[in-house]
């Protein structure tokens, strides 16, 4: 979580955020300081200072100070975590769930060959042909590394959590499951995780789980066997 906060503060400097909120300021003598009216309390003489190089604020009127997240906590009356979620939502590039599922499926696909327990499971279920495994884009979730992979690509922890890919500790919810991407209209709309042991339940991501996936591929077939 702290790592997310640090990245967020680098991505969105405090002064930029304040300007987005229509805070007007003038340079306060030194090159790296700005001063303006305090957005946290009513005043007529500017006493709110922002130090650009330190990325911090301090108000000589109300005595409040801190970083971007502290400012959001005070100005919006939110907790630390709520402030972080608010800022990520405000400033994240509009994230497309299908694009993230595509990334996650590719990542899991790349893991499959490295984990004999997953390949053994597929063999045991009669799936031996590497070309079919490739075609179906079957993957494996060994656990713990998806978060690093996707946050490095700019997706926020909160977004990945909302999609159901991560749990509250940031671990893969598909841990120790063989992954089958469910496609519709050429896009991945869900992932199905088949538990390879008996300890964990099979699972889908939250959201639409009913219906027949890949209908467009079978609708021309005269006969369809559902299992
Ligand atoms: Zn103040």
Short mmCIF file of C-alpha atoms and ligand atoms in Angstrom, two decimals:
data_model
loop_
_atom_site.label_atom_id
_atom_site.label_comp_id
_atom_site.label_asym_id
_atom_site.label_seq_id
_atom_site.Cartn_x
_atom_site.Cartn_y
_atom_site.Cartn_z
CA UNK A 1 0.00 0.00 0.00
CA UNK A 2 2.80 2.44 0.89
CA UNK A 3 4.49 1.63 -2.39
CA UNK A 4 1.24 2.60 -4.17
CA UNK A 5 1.13 5.87 -2.20
CA UNK A 6 4.72 6.76 -3.17
CA UNK A 7 4.08 6.05 -6.85
CA UNK A 8 0.88 8.07 -6.77
CA UNK A 9 2.60 11.09 -5.23
CA UNK A 10 5.27 10.98 -7.91
CA UNK A 11 2.67 10.69 -10.65
CA UNK A 12 0.53 13.48 -9.27
CA UNK A 13 2.57 16.23 -7.59
CA UNK A 14 0.76 18.09 -4.78
CA UNK A 15 0.90 21.44 -6.61
CA UNK A 16 -0.69 19.91 -9.73
CA UNK A 17 -3.49 18.44 -7.65
CA UNK A 18 -4.13 21.76 -5.89
CA UNK A 19 -4.23 23.54 -9.25
CA UNK A 20 -6.74 20.99 -10.52
CA UNK A 21 -8.80 22.00 -7.48
CA UNK A 22 -8.49 25.67 -8.62
CA UNK A 23 -6.05 26.72 -5.90
CA UNK A 24 -4.33 29.93 -6.95
CA UNK A 25 -0.87 30.71 -5.67
CA UNK A 26 2.12 32.92 -6.25
CA UNK A 27 5.82 32.10 -5.85
CA UNK A 28 6.90 32.71 -2.26
CA UNK A 29 10.35 34.12 -2.89
CA UNK A 30 12.34 30.91 -3.14
CA UNK A 31 12.05 29.04 -6.40
CA UNK A 32 10.49 25.94 -4.94
CA UNK A 33 7.79 27.53 -2.73
CA UNK A 34 4.29 28.79 -3.51
CA UNK A 35 1.83 30.54 -1.23
CA UNK A 36 -1.92 31.09 -1.43
CA UNK A 37 -5.12 31.11 0.61
CA UNK A 38 -5.56 27.97 2.71
CA UNK A 39 -8.17 25.61 1.20
CA UNK A 40 -8.62 24.01 4.64
CA UNK A 41 -9.83 27.04 6.60
CA UNK A 42 -11.31 30.48 5.82
CA UNK A 43 -8.72 33.25 5.66
CA UNK A 44 -8.07 36.53 3.90
CA UNK A 45 -4.25 36.57 4.02
CA UNK A 46 -2.38 33.73 2.30
CA UNK A 47 -0.70 31.45 4.79
CA UNK A 48 -0.78 28.11 2.92
CA UNK A 49 2.66 27.15 1.57
CA UNK A 50 3.55 24.41 -0.88
CA UNK A 51 7.13 23.27 -1.21
CA UNK A 52 7.45 21.82 -4.70
CA UNK A 53 10.78 20.07 -4.22
CA UNK A 54 9.60 18.36 -1.01
CA UNK A 55 6.07 17.86 -2.41
CA UNK A 56 4.62 19.00 0.96
CA UNK A 57 2.31 21.73 2.26
CA UNK A 58 2.13 23.70 5.49
CA UNK A 59 -0.40 26.26 6.66
CA UNK A 60 0.72 28.85 9.21
CA UNK A 61 -2.94 29.72 9.86
CA UNK A 62 -4.37 26.36 10.91
CA UNK A 63 -1.11 24.52 11.53
CA UNK A 64 -1.94 21.65 9.17
CA UNK A 65 0.72 20.17 6.96
CA UNK A 66 1.78 17.06 5.09
CA UNK A 67 1.72 15.44 1.69
CA UNK A 68 -0.89 15.02 -1.04
CA UNK A 69 -2.65 12.16 0.73
CA UNK A 70 -2.77 14.08 4.00
CA UNK A 71 -4.28 17.03 2.13
CA UNK A 72 -7.02 14.83 0.63
CA UNK A 73 -7.71 13.31 4.05
CA UNK A 74 -8.19 16.78 5.54
CA UNK A 75 -10.04 18.42 2.68
CA UNK A 76 -12.39 15.51 1.94
CA UNK A 77 -12.63 14.00 5.42
CA UNK A 78 -11.45 10.59 4.27
CA UNK A 79 -9.22 7.95 5.84
CA UNK A 80 -5.73 7.31 4.47
CA UNK A 81 -6.91 4.33 2.43
CA UNK A 82 -10.03 6.10 1.18
CA UNK A 83 -7.90 9.07 0.11
CA UNK A 84 -5.57 6.79 -1.80
CA UNK A 85 -8.50 5.09 -3.53
CA UNK A 86 -10.06 8.47 -4.33
CA UNK A 87 -6.84 9.79 -5.89
CA UNK A 88 -6.22 6.65 -7.88
CA UNK A 89 -9.74 6.76 -9.23
CA UNK A 90 -9.41 10.44 -10.15
CA UNK A 91 -6.09 10.08 -11.88
CA UNK A 92 -5.80 6.58 -13.22
CA UNK A 93 -5.94 6.33 -16.99
CA UNK A 94 -9.40 5.01 -17.84
CA UNK A 95 -8.83 1.32 -17.34
CA UNK A 96 -10.57 -1.15 -19.61
CA UNK A 97 -11.47 -4.39 -17.78
CA UNK A 98 -11.12 -6.43 -20.98
CA UNK A 99 -7.57 -5.12 -21.51
CA UNK A 100 -6.61 -6.08 -17.96
CA UNK A 101 -8.12 -9.55 -18.31
CA UNK A 102 -6.14 -9.93 -21.52
CA UNK A 103 -2.92 -9.00 -19.66
CA UNK A 104 -3.75 -11.31 -16.76
CA UNK A 105 -4.55 -14.22 -19.11
CA UNK A 106 -1.28 -13.73 -21.00
CA UNK A 107 0.64 -13.60 -17.74
CA UNK A 108 -0.96 -16.83 -16.48
CA UNK A 109 -0.37 -18.49 -19.85
CA UNK A 110 3.35 -17.72 -19.53
CA UNK A 111 3.47 -19.39 -16.10
CA UNK A 112 1.92 -22.71 -17.15
CA UNK A 113 5.04 -24.45 -18.48
CA UNK A 114 7.03 -23.63 -15.35
CA UNK A 115 4.75 -25.52 -12.99
CA UNK A 116 4.67 -29.31 -13.42
CA UNK A 117 1.70 -29.62 -11.03
CA UNK A 118 -0.46 -27.64 -13.49
CA UNK A 119 0.68 -29.62 -16.54
CA UNK A 120 0.13 -32.87 -14.63
CA UNK A 121 -3.40 -31.77 -13.83
CA UNK A 122 -4.13 -31.08 -17.51
CA UNK A 123 -2.66 -34.47 -18.52
CA UNK A 124 -4.76 -36.17 -15.91
CA UNK A 125 -7.83 -34.49 -17.44
CA UNK A 126 -6.83 -35.72 -20.91
CA UNK A 127 -5.34 -32.49 -22.24
CA UNK A 128 -1.97 -33.49 -23.69
CA UNK A 129 -1.78 -31.53 -26.92
CA UNK A 130 0.37 -28.37 -26.54
CA UNK A 131 -1.37 -26.81 -29.57
CA UNK A 132 -4.81 -27.16 -27.95
CA UNK A 133 -3.49 -25.77 -24.67
CA UNK A 134 -2.07 -22.83 -26.63
CA UNK A 135 -5.31 -22.37 -28.62
CA UNK A 136 -7.46 -22.34 -25.52
CA UNK A 137 -4.95 -19.99 -23.86
CA UNK A 138 -4.87 -22.12 -20.74
CA UNK A 139 -2.68 -20.75 -17.97
CA UNK A 140 -1.75 -21.25 -14.35
CA UNK A 141 -1.81 -18.96 -11.30
CA UNK A 142 1.12 -19.91 -9.06
CA UNK A 143 0.24 -16.95 -6.80
CA UNK A 144 1.69 -13.69 -5.52
CA UNK A 145 3.21 -12.26 -8.71
CA UNK A 146 0.25 -10.94 -10.73
CA UNK A 147 -0.02 -7.76 -8.68
CA UNK A 148 3.59 -6.75 -9.37
CA UNK A 149 3.16 -7.53 -13.06
CA UNK A 150 -0.02 -5.47 -13.51
CA UNK A 151 0.77 -2.52 -11.23
CA UNK A 152 4.05 -2.11 -13.18
CA UNK A 153 1.82 -1.50 -16.20
CA UNK A 154 -0.02 1.30 -14.43
CA UNK A 155 -3.12 -0.52 -13.16
CA UNK A 156 -4.01 0.47 -9.62
CA UNK A 157 -4.32 -2.03 -6.82
CA UNK A 158 -7.88 -0.85 -6.17
CA UNK A 159 -8.92 -1.46 -9.75
CA UNK A 160 -7.43 -4.98 -9.75
CA UNK A 161 -9.11 -5.63 -6.43
CA UNK A 162 -12.46 -4.42 -7.79
CA UNK A 163 -12.12 -6.74 -10.79
CA UNK A 164 -11.57 -9.61 -8.37
CA UNK A 165 -8.07 -10.55 -9.56
CA UNK A 166 -6.49 -9.76 -6.16
CA UNK A 167 -7.65 -10.24 -2.60
CA UNK A 168 -7.35 -7.60 0.13
CA UNK A 169 -3.78 -8.75 0.88
CA UNK A 170 -2.84 -8.22 -2.77
CA UNK A 171 -2.48 -11.93 -3.55
CA UNK A 172 -3.91 -13.67 -6.60
CA UNK A 173 -7.46 -14.84 -5.97
CA UNK A 174 -6.79 -17.58 -8.56
CA UNK A 175 -3.90 -18.97 -6.54
CA UNK A 176 -3.17 -22.63 -7.42
CA UNK A 177 -5.78 -22.78 -10.15
CA UNK A 178 -5.52 -23.61 -13.84
CA UNK A 179 -6.90 -20.63 -15.76
CA UNK A 180 -9.32 -20.84 -18.66
CA UNK A 181 -10.07 -17.47 -20.31
CA UNK A 182 -13.77 -17.15 -21.24
CA UNK A 183 -14.14 -15.23 -24.49
CA UNK A 184 -17.06 -13.51 -26.09
CA UNK A 185 -16.91 -11.60 -29.35
CA UNK A 186 -13.12 -12.04 -29.42
CA UNK A 187 -12.64 -10.42 -26.01
CA UNK A 188 -11.96 -12.06 -22.67
CA UNK A 189 -14.99 -11.44 -20.47
CA UNK A 190 -14.11 -13.59 -17.50
CA UNK A 191 -11.53 -16.05 -16.22
CA UNK A 192 -12.36 -19.48 -14.87
CA UNK A 193 -9.95 -20.89 -12.31
CA UNK A 194 -9.98 -24.66 -11.95
CA UNK A 195 -8.48 -25.66 -8.62
CA UNK A 196 -5.84 -28.35 -9.05
CA UNK A 197 -6.19 -29.58 -5.48
CA UNK A 198 -9.17 -30.33 -3.30
CA UNK A 199 -8.45 -27.57 -0.76
CA UNK A 200 -9.61 -24.66 -2.91
CA UNK A 201 -12.89 -24.08 -4.74
CA UNK A 202 -13.04 -23.51 -8.48
CA UNK A 203 -13.88 -19.89 -9.18
CA UNK A 204 -14.88 -17.21 -11.66
CA UNK A 205 -14.28 -13.49 -11.33
CA UNK A 206 -17.26 -11.62 -9.90
CA UNK A 207 -19.75 -10.37 -12.46
CA UNK A 208 -21.56 -12.17 -15.22
CA UNK A 209 -21.00 -15.92 -14.84
CA UNK A 210 -24.03 -17.34 -16.57
CA UNK A 211 -24.69 -18.02 -20.21
CA UNK A 212 -22.66 -19.72 -22.84
CA UNK A 213 -19.24 -18.28 -23.63
CA UNK A 214 -17.86 -18.35 -27.16
CA UNK A 215 -21.36 -18.80 -28.54
CA UNK A 216 -20.29 -17.32 -31.87
CA UNK A 217 -17.87 -20.23 -32.33
CA UNK A 218 -20.42 -22.97 -31.74
CA UNK A 219 -23.57 -21.51 -33.25
CA UNK A 220 -22.72 -22.95 -36.69
CA UNK A 221 -22.31 -26.46 -35.26
CA UNK A 222 -25.34 -28.69 -35.87
CA UNK A 223 -24.87 -30.32 -32.49
CA UNK A 224 -23.41 -29.03 -29.22
CA UNK A 225 -22.63 -31.14 -26.15
CA UNK A 226 -22.67 -29.21 -22.88
CA UNK A 227 -20.77 -30.69 -19.96
ZN1 LIG B 1 -5.01 26.59 6.99
#
